[in-house]
Coordinates of C-alpha atoms (C1' of nucleotides) in Angstrom, one line a residue:
Chain A
M1 CA 46.6 11.9 16.5
A2 CA 44.8 9.0 18.0
K3 CA 43.1 6.7 15.0
T4 CA 41.0 4.9 17.2
L5 CA 38.8 8.1 16.7
G6 CA 36.9 7.7 13.8
Y7 CA 38.5 8.4 11.0
V8 CA 37.5 7.8 7.3
P9 CA 39.5 8.1 4.8
N10 CA 38.0 10.8 2.0
A11 CA 37.4 8.4 -1.1
S12 CA 37.2 11.5 -3.4
A13 CA 39.9 13.1 -2.6
R14 CA 42.3 9.4 -2.8
T15 CA 40.6 9.7 -6.2
L16 CA 41.9 12.5 -6.9
R17 CA 44.8 11.7 -6.4
T18 CA 45.5 8.8 -7.6
S19 CA 42.9 8.9 -10.3
R20 CA 41.8 5.7 -9.2
S21 CA 38.7 5.3 -7.9
R22 CA 38.8 1.7 -6.3
V23 CA 34.8 1.3 -8.4
V24 CA 34.1 -1.7 -11.2
G25 CA 31.9 -0.5 -13.8
V26 CA 29.5 -4.0 -14.1
L27 CA 27.3 -4.2 -16.9
M28 CA 25.0 -7.2 -16.8
P29 CA 21.7 -7.9 -19.4
T30 CA 19.3 -8.0 -16.7
L31 CA 18.3 -8.9 -13.4
T32 CA 15.4 -10.6 -13.3
N33 CA 16.9 -13.9 -14.7
P34 CA 18.3 -15.0 -11.7
V35 CA 21.3 -16.6 -13.4
F36 CA 23.4 -12.7 -13.2
A37 CA 21.3 -11.7 -10.3
E38 CA 23.3 -14.8 -8.5
C39 CA 26.4 -13.7 -10.4
L40 CA 26.0 -10.0 -9.7
E41 CA 25.4 -11.2 -6.0
G42 CA 28.9 -13.0 -6.7
V43 CA 30.9 -9.5 -8.2
A44 CA 29.8 -7.7 -5.4
E45 CA 31.3 -9.8 -2.2
A46 CA 34.7 -10.9 -4.2
A47 CA 34.6 -6.6 -5.1
H48 CA 33.6 -6.0 -1.3
A49 CA 36.8 -8.2 -0.4
A50 CA 39.1 -6.7 -2.7
G51 CA 38.1 -3.2 -1.2
Y52 CA 36.2 -2.2 -4.7
A53 CA 32.7 -0.8 -5.3
I54 CA 30.6 -1.4 -7.7
L55 CA 28.4 0.2 -10.2
P56 CA 25.7 -2.1 -11.5
M57 CA 24.0 -1.0 -14.5
T58 CA 21.2 -3.3 -17.4
T59 CA 21.3 -3.0 -20.9
H60 CA 18.1 -5.2 -21.3
Y61 CA 19.9 -6.8 -24.3
D62 CA 20.5 -3.4 -26.2
A63 CA 23.3 -3.4 -27.7
T64 CA 23.2 0.8 -27.4
L65 CA 22.5 1.2 -24.4
E66 CA 25.9 -1.3 -23.8
T67 CA 27.8 1.8 -25.7
R68 CA 25.1 4.1 -23.3
C69 CA 26.4 2.7 -19.7
V70 CA 30.2 2.3 -21.2
T71 CA 30.1 5.9 -21.6
L72 CA 28.6 7.1 -18.3
M73 CA 31.0 4.6 -16.4
Q74 CA 33.9 5.6 -18.2
G75 CA 32.1 9.4 -16.9
A76 CA 32.6 7.8 -12.8
S77 CA 35.4 7.4 -14.1
V78 CA 35.8 3.8 -12.5
D79 CA 38.8 1.3 -12.7
G80 CA 37.8 -1.6 -14.4
F81 CA 34.7 -3.1 -15.9
L82 CA 33.0 -6.6 -15.8
L83 CA 30.7 -7.4 -18.9
V84 CA 27.6 -9.5 -20.5
V85 CA 27.2 -7.9 -23.6
S86 CA 25.4 -9.5 -26.6
N87 CA 27.9 -10.5 -29.0
P88 CA 31.5 -9.2 -28.6
D89 CA 32.4 -9.7 -31.9
S90 CA 29.8 -6.1 -33.0
S91 CA 30.0 -4.9 -29.4
Q92 CA 30.5 -0.9 -30.2
A93 CA 31.0 -1.1 -26.1
L94 CA 33.6 -3.3 -26.2
R95 CA 35.7 -1.2 -29.2
Q96 CA 35.4 1.7 -27.3
L97 CA 36.6 0.1 -24.4
Q98 CA 40.1 -1.5 -26.2
R99 CA 40.9 2.3 -27.8
A100 CA 40.3 3.7 -24.2
R101 CA 42.6 0.8 -23.3
K102 CA 40.9 0.4 -20.1
P103 CA 41.0 -3.2 -18.2
Y104 CA 38.1 -5.1 -18.8
V105 CA 36.8 -8.7 -18.4
L106 CA 33.8 -10.3 -20.0
L107 CA 31.8 -12.6 -17.6
Y108 CA 29.4 -15.9 -20.2
N109 CA 31.0 -14.4 -23.3
R110 CA 33.0 -15.9 -24.8
H111 CA 35.4 -14.6 -27.8
P112 CA 39.2 -15.8 -28.9
K113 CA 40.0 -12.1 -29.0
H114 CA 38.5 -11.2 -25.7
P115 CA 39.3 -11.9 -22.3
C116 CA 37.2 -14.2 -20.7
V117 CA 35.7 -15.9 -17.8
S118 CA 32.9 -18.4 -19.0
G119 CA 31.8 -22.3 -19.1
D120 CA 32.0 -23.9 -22.3
S121 CA 29.0 -23.6 -23.2
E122 CA 29.4 -26.0 -26.4
T123 CA 30.4 -28.6 -25.2
A124 CA 27.8 -28.9 -22.4
V125 CA 25.0 -29.0 -25.1
A126 CA 26.6 -31.7 -26.9
E127 CA 27.2 -33.6 -24.2
V128 CA 23.3 -33.7 -23.3
V129 CA 22.6 -34.1 -26.5
A130 CA 24.2 -37.7 -25.9
R131 CA 22.7 -38.3 -22.5
L132 CA 19.5 -38.1 -24.7
V133 CA 20.2 -40.3 -27.3
S134 CA 21.3 -42.6 -25.0
L135 CA 17.9 -42.1 -22.9
G136 CA 16.6 -43.1 -26.9
H137 CA 15.6 -39.7 -28.1
R138 CA 15.5 -39.4 -31.8
R139 CA 13.8 -36.2 -32.1
L140 CA 15.1 -33.3 -30.5
T141 CA 14.2 -29.5 -30.7
M142 CA 16.3 -26.4 -29.2
V143 CA 14.3 -24.0 -27.8
S144 CA 16.0 -20.8 -27.8
G145 CA 15.8 -17.4 -27.0
P146 CA 16.7 -14.7 -30.2
M147 CA 20.1 -15.6 -31.5
S148 CA 21.1 -12.2 -32.4
A149 CA 20.5 -11.3 -28.6
S150 CA 23.3 -13.7 -27.2
D151 CA 25.9 -15.3 -28.3
R152 CA 25.9 -18.1 -25.8
A153 CA 22.6 -18.5 -27.5
Q154 CA 24.7 -19.6 -30.4
Q155 CA 27.5 -21.5 -28.7
R156 CA 24.7 -23.7 -27.7
Y157 CA 22.6 -24.0 -30.5
K158 CA 26.4 -24.9 -32.0
G159 CA 26.6 -27.6 -29.0
F160 CA 22.9 -28.8 -29.9
L161 CA 24.0 -29.0 -33.7
H162 CA 27.4 -31.1 -32.8
G163 CA 25.7 -33.3 -30.2
L164 CA 22.8 -34.7 -33.4
K165 CA 26.5 -34.8 -35.6
L166 CA 28.1 -37.5 -33.3
A167 CA 25.1 -39.3 -33.0
Q168 CA 24.6 -39.2 -36.7
M169 CA 21.4 -38.0 -36.2
K170 CA 19.3 -35.1 -38.7
G171 CA 17.2 -32.6 -39.5
P172 CA 18.1 -30.1 -36.5
C173 CA 15.0 -29.0 -35.0
L174 CA 15.5 -24.5 -33.6
L175 CA 12.4 -23.0 -31.9
E176 CA 13.1 -19.7 -32.0
V177 CA 10.8 -18.1 -29.5
P178 CA 11.1 -14.2 -29.4
F179 CA 11.7 -12.6 -25.5
M180 CA 9.4 -12.7 -22.7
E181 CA 6.0 -12.5 -24.4
S182 CA 4.1 -15.6 -25.6
A183 CA 6.8 -18.3 -25.9
V184 CA 4.8 -20.3 -24.0
E185 CA 1.7 -20.3 -26.6
T186 CA 4.8 -21.0 -29.7
V187 CA 5.5 -24.1 -27.7
V188 CA 2.4 -25.2 -27.0
S189 CA 1.5 -25.2 -30.7
H190 CA 5.0 -26.6 -32.0
L191 CA 4.5 -29.9 -29.0
K192 CA 1.5 -30.0 -30.6
S193 CA 2.6 -30.3 -34.6
D194 CA 2.4 -33.8 -35.7
K195 CA 5.7 -35.4 -35.4
R196 CA 6.5 -33.2 -32.1
P197 CA 10.0 -34.3 -30.4
T198 CA 10.4 -36.5 -27.6
A199 CA 12.6 -33.7 -25.6
L200 CA 13.4 -30.5 -25.6
V201 CA 17.0 -28.5 -25.5
C202 CA 16.5 -25.1 -24.0
S203 CA 19.5 -22.6 -23.9
N204 CA 18.4 -21.3 -20.1
D205 CA 16.5 -22.1 -17.4
L206 CA 14.2 -20.0 -18.2
L207 CA 12.9 -20.6 -20.9
A208 CA 13.4 -24.5 -19.8
L209 CA 10.2 -23.1 -16.5
R210 CA 8.0 -21.8 -19.6
C211 CA 9.0 -25.6 -21.5
L212 CA 7.5 -27.4 -19.1
R213 CA 4.7 -25.1 -18.1
A214 CA 3.8 -25.1 -21.9
A215 CA 4.4 -29.0 -22.4
Q216 CA 1.3 -30.0 -19.1
L217 CA -0.6 -27.3 -21.8
A218 CA -0.3 -29.4 -24.6
G219 CA -1.3 -32.2 -22.4
L220 CA 2.7 -33.5 -21.9
R221 CA 3.7 -34.9 -18.5
V222 CA 6.9 -34.5 -18.0
P223 CA 9.4 -36.9 -18.2
Q224 CA 7.1 -39.6 -19.4
D225 CA 5.8 -38.0 -22.8
I226 CA 8.3 -36.0 -23.6
S227 CA 12.4 -34.6 -21.9
I228 CA 13.2 -31.0 -21.1
V229 CA 16.7 -29.8 -20.3
G230 CA 17.9 -26.9 -19.2
F231 CA 20.8 -24.0 -18.8
D232 CA 22.6 -22.3 -16.6
G233 CA 21.1 -23.7 -13.2
I234 CA 19.1 -21.4 -11.5
T235 CA 18.2 -22.3 -7.4
L236 CA 14.4 -21.9 -8.8
G237 CA 14.4 -25.0 -10.7
L238 CA 14.8 -26.8 -8.0
D239 CA 12.0 -26.1 -7.0
T240 CA 9.3 -26.5 -9.8
M241 CA 7.9 -30.1 -10.3
P242 CA 9.0 -32.0 -12.0
M243 CA 12.7 -30.8 -10.6
L244 CA 14.3 -29.2 -13.9
T245 CA 16.7 -31.4 -15.3
T246 CA 19.8 -28.7 -16.5
I247 CA 23.1 -28.1 -16.7
V248 CA 25.2 -25.9 -13.5
Q249 CA 27.0 -23.5 -14.5
P250 CA 28.5 -21.8 -11.5
N251 CA 27.5 -18.2 -11.6
H252 CA 28.5 -17.4 -8.6
E253 CA 32.2 -18.5 -9.2
A254 CA 32.0 -16.6 -12.0
G255 CA 31.2 -13.2 -10.8
H256 CA 34.4 -14.0 -8.1
L257 CA 37.2 -14.9 -10.6
G258 CA 35.7 -12.0 -12.9
V259 CA 36.1 -9.3 -9.6
Q260 CA 39.4 -11.5 -8.8
W261 CA 41.3 -11.0 -12.5
L262 CA 40.4 -8.0 -13.6
V263 CA 41.5 -6.2 -9.6
Q264 CA 44.5 -8.2 -10.2
A265 CA 44.6 -6.4 -13.5
I266 CA 44.2 -3.0 -12.3
E267 CA 46.7 -2.7 -9.8
Q268 CA 49.3 -4.2 -11.8
R269 CA 48.1 -1.6 -14.8
K270 CA 48.2 -4.4 -17.0
L271 CA 45.7 -4.9 -19.2
P272 CA 43.9 -8.8 -18.6
T273 CA 44.4 -10.5 -22.4
P274 CA 42.4 -13.0 -23.8
S275 CA 44.8 -16.0 -23.2
E276 CA 44.7 -16.2 -19.5
S277 CA 40.5 -16.3 -20.1
V278 CA 38.8 -18.9 -18.1
L279 CA 37.0 -21.9 -18.4
L280 CA 34.5 -22.8 -15.7
A281 CA 33.4 -26.2 -15.7
H282 CA 29.9 -26.9 -15.6
Q283 CA 27.5 -30.2 -13.8
F284 CA 24.7 -31.8 -14.7
R285 CA 22.0 -31.4 -12.2
A286 CA 19.8 -35.0 -13.2
G287 CA 16.8 -33.7 -12.0
E288 CA 13.5 -35.2 -13.0
S289 CA 12.1 -33.4 -16.3
C290 CA 14.3 -35.9 -18.0
G291 CA 13.5 -39.5 -18.7
Q292 CA 14.0 -42.6 -21.7
A293 CA 12.2 -41.8 -24.8
P294 CA 8.8 -42.6 -25.3
A295 CA 8.6 -46.1 -26.1
A296 CA 6.4 -45.3 -29.5
Y297 CA 7.0 -42.8 -31.7
P298 CA 5.4 -39.9 -29.8
S299 CA 2.5 -39.6 -32.1
R300 CA -0.7 -40.5 -32.3
D301 CA -0.9 -42.6 -35.7
Q302 CA 1.2 -45.3 -34.3
P303 CA 0.9 -46.2 -31.1
Q304 CA 3.3 -49.3 -30.6
A305 CA 4.5 -51.9 -27.5
R306 CA 8.4 -51.9 -26.0
Chain B
M1 CA 37.5 26.4 -25.6
A2 CA 35.2 23.8 -28.0
K3 CA 32.9 21.5 -25.5
T4 CA 32.2 19.5 -28.5
L5 CA 35.4 18.2 -27.6
G6 CA 35.0 14.6 -25.4
Y7 CA 35.5 16.3 -22.3
V8 CA 34.2 15.2 -19.2
P9 CA 33.9 16.4 -16.0
N10 CA 35.5 14.5 -13.1
A11 CA 33.2 13.2 -10.4
S12 CA 35.7 12.6 -8.3
A13 CA 36.9 16.6 -8.0
R14 CA 33.2 17.6 -8.3
T15 CA 32.6 15.0 -5.4
L16 CA 35.3 16.2 -3.3
R17 CA 34.6 19.6 -3.6
T18 CA 30.6 19.9 -3.5
S19 CA 31.1 16.4 -0.4
R20 CA 28.0 15.5 -2.3
S21 CA 29.4 12.1 -4.2
R22 CA 25.6 11.2 -6.2
V23 CA 25.9 7.9 -5.6
V24 CA 22.7 6.9 -3.7
G25 CA 23.3 3.8 -1.2
V26 CA 21.4 0.6 -2.1
L27 CA 21.4 -2.1 0.9
M28 CA 18.9 -4.9 -0.3
P29 CA 18.7 -8.7 1.3
T30 CA 19.0 -10.7 -1.8
L31 CA 18.8 -9.9 -5.3
T32 CA 18.1 -14.2 -5.3
N33 CA 14.7 -13.1 -4.5
P34 CA 14.3 -11.8 -8.1
V35 CA 11.3 -9.2 -5.6
F36 CA 14.5 -7.5 -5.2
A37 CA 16.2 -7.9 -8.3
E38 CA 12.9 -6.0 -9.5
C39 CA 13.4 -3.2 -7.4
L40 CA 16.6 -2.7 -7.8
E41 CA 16.0 -2.9 -11.7
G42 CA 13.9 0.4 -10.7
V43 CA 16.0 1.8 -8.2
A44 CA 19.2 2.0 -10.9
E45 CA 17.3 3.1 -14.1
A46 CA 15.4 6.3 -11.8
A47 CA 19.0 6.7 -10.6
H48 CA 20.2 6.7 -13.6
A49 CA 17.4 9.1 -14.6
A50 CA 18.2 11.5 -12.0
G51 CA 22.1 11.3 -12.9
Y52 CA 22.7 9.2 -9.6
A53 CA 25.3 6.2 -9.4
I54 CA 23.9 2.9 -7.3
L55 CA 25.8 1.4 -4.9
P56 CA 24.3 -2.1 -4.2
M57 CA 25.2 -4.5 -1.5
T58 CA 22.8 -7.3 0.1
T59 CA 22.7 -8.3 3.7
H60 CA 21.5 -12.0 3.2
Y61 CA 19.0 -10.8 6.6
D62 CA 21.5 -11.0 8.7
A63 CA 21.1 -7.4 10.7
T64 CA 25.0 -7.7 11.5
L65 CA 26.2 -7.6 7.6
E66 CA 23.4 -4.6 7.8
T67 CA 25.1 -2.3 10.2
R68 CA 28.2 -3.8 8.2
C69 CA 27.2 -2.6 4.9
V70 CA 26.4 0.8 6.0
T71 CA 29.2 1.9 7.6
L72 CA 30.6 0.9 4.4
M73 CA 28.3 3.4 2.4
Q74 CA 29.0 6.1 4.7
G75 CA 32.9 5.5 4.0
A76 CA 32.0 6.3 0.3
S77 CA 30.7 8.7 0.7
V78 CA 27.6 7.8 -0.6
D79 CA 24.7 10.8 -0.5
G80 CA 21.0 8.9 0.6
F81 CA 20.7 4.6 1.1
L82 CA 18.1 2.7 0.1
L83 CA 17.4 0.1 2.2
V84 CA 15.3 -2.9 2.9
V85 CA 15.9 -4.3 6.3
S86 CA 15.4 -7.0 8.5
N87 CA 13.5 -5.1 11.1
P88 CA 13.1 -0.9 11.1
D89 CA 12.3 -1.5 15.0
S90 CA 15.5 -2.8 16.2
S91 CA 17.7 -1.9 13.4
Q92 CA 21.0 -1.2 14.3
A93 CA 22.1 -0.1 11.2
L94 CA 19.1 2.7 10.8
R95 CA 19.9 3.9 14.7
Q96 CA 23.3 5.2 13.1
L97 CA 22.0 6.7 9.8
Q98 CA 19.7 8.3 11.9
R99 CA 22.3 9.2 14.2
A100 CA 24.1 10.6 11.1
R101 CA 21.0 12.5 10.1
K102 CA 21.8 10.4 6.7
P103 CA 18.7 10.3 4.4
Y104 CA 17.5 7.7 3.9
V105 CA 13.9 6.0 2.3
L106 CA 12.9 2.3 3.6
L107 CA 11.7 -0.1 1.1
Y108 CA 8.6 -2.8 1.0
N109 CA 9.6 -2.2 5.3
R110 CA 6.6 -0.4 6.7
H111 CA 7.1 1.3 9.8
P112 CA 5.6 4.1 11.4
K113 CA 8.5 6.2 12.8
H114 CA 10.5 5.6 9.8
P115 CA 10.1 7.1 6.0
C116 CA 9.6 4.1 3.7
V117 CA 7.6 3.3 0.5
S118 CA 5.4 -0.1 1.2
G119 CA 2.6 -2.2 0.0
D120 CA 0.0 -2.8 2.6
S121 CA 0.9 -6.2 3.5
E122 CA -1.2 -6.5 6.2
T123 CA -4.8 -5.3 4.1
A124 CA -3.5 -7.8 1.2
V125 CA -3.2 -10.6 3.0
A126 CA -7.0 -10.3 4.4
E127 CA -8.6 -9.7 1.6
V128 CA -7.1 -12.5 0.2
V129 CA -8.1 -14.6 2.8
A130 CA -11.7 -13.6 2.8
R131 CA -11.1 -14.4 -0.9
L132 CA -10.6 -17.9 0.0
V133 CA -13.4 -18.0 2.6
S134 CA -15.6 -17.0 -0.1
L135 CA -14.5 -19.7 -1.6
G136 CA -15.2 -21.9 0.6
H137 CA -12.0 -22.8 2.3
R138 CA -12.2 -23.4 6.1
R139 CA -9.0 -24.4 6.7
L140 CA -5.8 -21.8 6.3
T141 CA -2.5 -22.3 6.7
M142 CA -0.4 -19.5 6.4
V143 CA 3.9 -20.9 5.3
S144 CA 6.8 -18.1 5.7
G145 CA 9.9 -17.4 5.9
P146 CA 11.6 -17.0 10.1
M147 CA 9.2 -14.3 11.4
S148 CA 11.9 -12.8 12.8
A149 CA 13.9 -12.2 9.7
S150 CA 11.3 -9.9 8.4
D151 CA 8.5 -7.4 9.5
R152 CA 6.9 -8.1 6.3
A153 CA 6.0 -11.9 7.1
Q154 CA 5.5 -10.7 10.3
Q155 CA 2.8 -8.0 8.9
R156 CA 1.5 -10.4 6.0
Y157 CA 0.9 -12.6 9.3
K158 CA -1.0 -10.2 11.0
G159 CA -3.2 -9.8 7.8
F160 CA -3.8 -13.6 7.5
L161 CA -5.2 -13.6 11.8
H162 CA -6.9 -10.7 10.2
G163 CA -9.0 -12.4 7.4
L164 CA -9.6 -15.4 9.2
K165 CA -11.2 -13.0 12.6
L166 CA -13.4 -10.8 10.0
A167 CA -14.3 -14.3 9.3
Q168 CA -14.9 -15.6 12.4
M169 CA -12.4 -18.7 11.7
K170 CA -10.3 -19.6 14.3
G171 CA -7.1 -22.1 14.9
P172 CA -4.5 -20.1 12.8
C173 CA -2.5 -22.4 11.4
L174 CA 1.2 -21.1 10.3
L175 CA 3.8 -23.1 9.3
E176 CA 7.4 -21.3 9.4
V177 CA 9.5 -22.9 7.7
P178 CA 13.6 -22.3 7.1
F179 CA 15.7 -20.3 4.8
M180 CA 16.2 -22.3 1.8
E181 CA 16.6 -25.8 2.5
S182 CA 13.9 -27.8 3.4
A183 CA 11.1 -26.0 3.2
V184 CA 9.5 -28.5 0.7
E185 CA 9.6 -31.3 3.5
T186 CA 8.2 -29.7 5.5
V187 CA 4.9 -28.7 3.8
V188 CA 5.1 -31.6 2.1
S189 CA 4.9 -33.5 5.5
H190 CA 1.7 -30.8 6.8
L191 CA -0.1 -31.6 3.9
K192 CA 0.0 -35.3 4.8
S193 CA -1.2 -35.2 8.3
D194 CA -4.7 -35.4 9.1
K195 CA -6.1 -32.2 8.6
R196 CA -4.8 -30.9 6.4
P197 CA -6.1 -27.2 5.2
T198 CA -7.8 -26.6 2.0
A199 CA -5.2 -23.7 1.5
L200 CA -1.8 -22.2 1.8
V201 CA -1.1 -18.9 2.0
C202 CA 2.5 -18.0 1.7
S203 CA 4.3 -15.1 2.7
N204 CA 5.7 -14.8 -0.6
D205 CA 5.9 -16.3 -3.7
L206 CA 9.6 -18.0 -3.9
L207 CA 7.7 -19.7 -0.9
A208 CA 4.5 -20.4 -3.3
L209 CA 6.7 -22.2 -5.6
R210 CA 7.6 -24.3 -3.1
C211 CA 4.4 -25.2 -1.9
L212 CA 3.4 -26.2 -5.6
R213 CA 5.8 -28.2 -5.7
A214 CA 4.9 -30.1 -2.4
A215 CA 1.9 -29.9 -3.0
Q216 CA 2.2 -32.3 -5.7
L217 CA 4.6 -34.5 -4.0
A218 CA 2.0 -35.3 -1.8
G219 CA 0.0 -36.5 -4.3
L220 CA -2.6 -33.2 -4.1
R221 CA -4.4 -31.5 -7.4
V222 CA -3.5 -27.8 -7.6
P223 CA -6.1 -26.3 -7.4
Q224 CA -8.7 -29.0 -7.6
D225 CA -7.7 -30.4 -4.1
I226 CA -5.7 -27.3 -2.7
S227 CA -5.5 -23.8 -3.7
I228 CA -2.0 -22.2 -3.3
V229 CA -1.5 -18.5 -2.5
G230 CA 1.9 -16.5 -3.0
F231 CA 2.5 -12.9 -2.3
D232 CA 5.3 -10.7 -4.5
G233 CA 3.8 -11.1 -8.1
I234 CA 7.2 -12.3 -9.6
T235 CA 7.1 -13.0 -13.1
L236 CA 7.4 -16.3 -12.8
G237 CA 5.0 -17.3 -11.0
L238 CA 3.4 -16.4 -14.7
D239 CA 5.1 -19.6 -16.7
T240 CA 4.6 -22.4 -13.4
M241 CA 2.3 -24.7 -13.9
P242 CA -0.3 -24.0 -13.0
M243 CA 0.3 -20.3 -13.2
L244 CA 0.4 -18.6 -9.7
T245 CA -2.4 -17.1 -8.1
T246 CA -0.9 -14.1 -6.2
I247 CA -1.1 -10.3 -5.1
V248 CA 1.2 -8.6 -7.2
Q249 CA 3.4 -5.2 -6.2
P250 CA 5.1 -2.7 -7.9
N251 CA 8.7 -4.0 -7.6
H252 CA 9.8 -1.6 -10.1
E253 CA 8.0 1.3 -9.0
A254 CA 9.0 1.2 -5.8
G255 CA 12.3 1.7 -6.7
H256 CA 11.5 4.8 -9.1
L257 CA 9.6 6.1 -5.8
G258 CA 12.2 5.3 -3.5
V259 CA 14.8 7.3 -6.2
Q260 CA 12.5 10.0 -6.1
W261 CA 11.5 10.7 -3.0
L262 CA 15.4 9.9 -2.0
V263 CA 17.1 12.4 -4.8
Q264 CA 14.2 15.3 -3.6
A265 CA 15.3 15.1 0.1
I266 CA 19.3 14.8 -1.0
E267 CA 19.0 18.5 -3.3
Q268 CA 17.0 20.3 -0.8
R269 CA 18.9 19.4 2.0
K270 CA 16.3 17.9 4.4
L271 CA 15.4 14.5 5.8
P272 CA 12.4 12.6 4.2
T273 CA 10.4 12.2 7.0
P274 CA 8.0 9.1 8.1
S275 CA 4.8 11.6 7.7
E276 CA 5.8 11.2 3.9
S277 CA 5.6 7.4 3.8
V278 CA 4.4 6.2 0.7
L279 CA 1.9 3.0 -0.1
L280 CA 1.5 1.5 -2.4
A281 CA -1.2 -0.2 -4.2
H282 CA -1.1 -4.3 -4.2
Q283 CA -3.1 -6.2 -7.3
F284 CA -4.4 -9.6 -7.3
R285 CA -3.1 -11.9 -10.0
A286 CA -6.1 -14.9 -10.5
G287 CA -3.6 -17.3 -11.8
E288 CA -4.6 -21.2 -11.7
S289 CA -3.4 -21.8 -8.7
C290 CA -6.3 -21.5 -6.2
G291 CA -10.2 -21.8 -6.7
Q292 CA -13.0 -24.0 -5.1
A293 CA -12.9 -25.5 -1.8
P294 CA -12.9 -29.2 -1.9
A295 CA -16.5 -30.9 -2.0
A296 CA -15.8 -33.1 1.1
Y297 CA -13.4 -32.2 3.8
P298 CA -9.7 -33.1 2.4
S299 CA -9.1 -36.0 4.4
R300 CA -9.1 -39.6 3.3
D301 CA -11.7 -40.6 5.9
Q302 CA -14.6 -39.8 3.9
P303 CA -15.0 -39.2 0.1
Q304 CA -18.4 -37.5 -0.6
A305 CA -19.5 -36.0 -3.9
R306 CA -20.6 -32.8 -4.6
Chain C
dC1 C1' 28.4 39.7 -15.8
dT2 C1' 32.7 37.2 -16.4
dG3 C1' 37.3 36.0 -15.1
dT4 C1' 40.3 34.6 -11.2
dT5 C1' 41.4 32.3 -7.3
dA6 C1' 41.1 29.7 -3.1
dG7 C1' 41.2 25.0 -1.3
dC8 C1' 38.3 20.7 -0.2
dG9 C1' 41.5 15.9 1.2
dC10 C1' 44.5 12.9 -0.1
dT11 C1' 49.6 11.3 -1.4
dT12 C1' 53.5 11.8 -3.4
dT13 C1' 57.6 14.0 -3.2
dC14 C1' 61.4 16.1 -2.2
dA15 C1' 63.9 18.7 2.0
dA16 C1' 65.4 19.0 6.5
Chain D
dT1 C1' 63.3 8.8 9.8
dT2 C1' 59.9 12.8 9.9
dG3 C1' 57.6 16.7 8.0
dA4 C1' 56.1 20.3 4.6
dA5 C1' 54.8 21.7 0.6
dA6 C1' 52.4 20.8 -3.9
dG7 C1' 48.5 19.7 -6.4
dC8 C1' 44.6 16.6 -8.4
dG9 C1' 39.7 19.0 -11.3
dC10 C1' 36.5 21.5 -9.9
dT11 C1' 32.8 24.9 -7.6
dA12 C1' 31.7 28.5 -5.0
dA13 C1' 33.6 33.1 -4.1
dC14 C1' 34.9 37.8 -4.9
dA15 C1' 37.0 41.1 -7.6
dG16 C1' 37.0 43.6 -12.3

DNA sequence: CTGTTAGCGCTTTCAA
DNA sequence: TTGAAAGCGCTAACAG
């Protein structure tokens, strides 16, 4: 028969017969954070290139939902999973996948007992701290979302502590702000306190953007009065004023790699192993939100010449 | 037999038998624009609630890709389509769907011959223009992405023209900036020109954020020296400094409605019809980027007291 | 009303 | 090398 005729193989029949769906499930906390949206685009591209479809779901950082979604995806008989979980250690969803011996790869999470594609957040933040210190900053605050909701926040905080220690500075200051709401006010009041920091290290770019606003609301100029550094490298950070200084992670690429690894595993009928985990290189983007520490100690009590 | 036992029906077998996959294809220009990401979340939620999975793809405003993706999705035998196309009028992909008599619903697009869930961009922009005029603005520029890439841009521009006409103003000024790159510089030089506008009406929020930066680079204070209004109501606009004035569209809800309509059509085995198209109400968010027109004509040649 | 059966379109196996 | 046939798990139709 002429195959020039528009013949399209029936995916369901194939799946039924081979018990392989050529679909990978993708679980992310949210798409509202451009980091994940960008990564998902990468995933979609790579999956498509490999002849796979994707089934994406979002969990809003809710571990219960994670489990529910994974169950749902299993029902849809996906061939493998790409996940960003809240906490690999305690994740019920991951345990479920391990029990079922389903291939999966974690994105952004980093954990010795799971196959992960991630950046080295800890080192990156430590480097940023060193950079800030060399610019004369002595009072740093880390601004973070809820630690419990994300192992990345934890790692980044660890990096912060590490950086401080290397610089032989003490009194780590952590500002943990609630999720979406009122972050700005919290930061503003922190910045109005007596011994405010000269630099904010933010655990992600979305938070950093809010800090940019908070600083200005507090009457501080960025970067003259206070430096602000983000983490993630979302494209939007390029258009803020001042342009956000941040650590850029290859979001797109992370998606690509995750898919490639997972697909390869699926086709070879083996599980991705933790030992093959990939660390992606981060990159510092100078931006404009970060500068020399103000000459005077950043307080009203003792103005002081250079 | 005990159904308490973990029985999970096999989706492929069911699809094969019933020739219904319970999957809807979702086509969007990009996920990097939070508007679409938010909408996709709405779609995902509603689809899940209705027992459907989604298959999302992005086209990057490329009509050729639109067609290719739709073909791909047909191959995956999705039951229906949710699409944001560049231009419904000329869309090859839509023609293909019509020929195949596949149920589909357009999101954000607005066209009399297609089933659409959209906002009334035209009216909304005209209202904004009226608002600006009542604040004393007489020189407005519309900043838009490539008109050809999106019917929304066209409608918004139409609204702009309409608004100007109602206010009996002439000399519509349009600044069409290239896609991602260099938008900022283009705007900066526009703002440095002799008779610069006192207000920028942006065809979307992402562009408005760039204008915020451009204005400041041009040495203008927002909103004292220039007002800037966006369109879309992305969450990020709440955290800029000044907070973005914009028209908020119910992105989440648009996704919900689209899914509900589509699913209903699928289950009743009929096609969504253009006549049932839904117009969603927009909402004005005052923000902080918009104010009274500067007392003096906005130029260096004649400073002038209030 | 309950239980049995044919067949959806594909792949894989086995016979010719 | 090519071709026929079985069967994946489900649902719809039909018989008991």
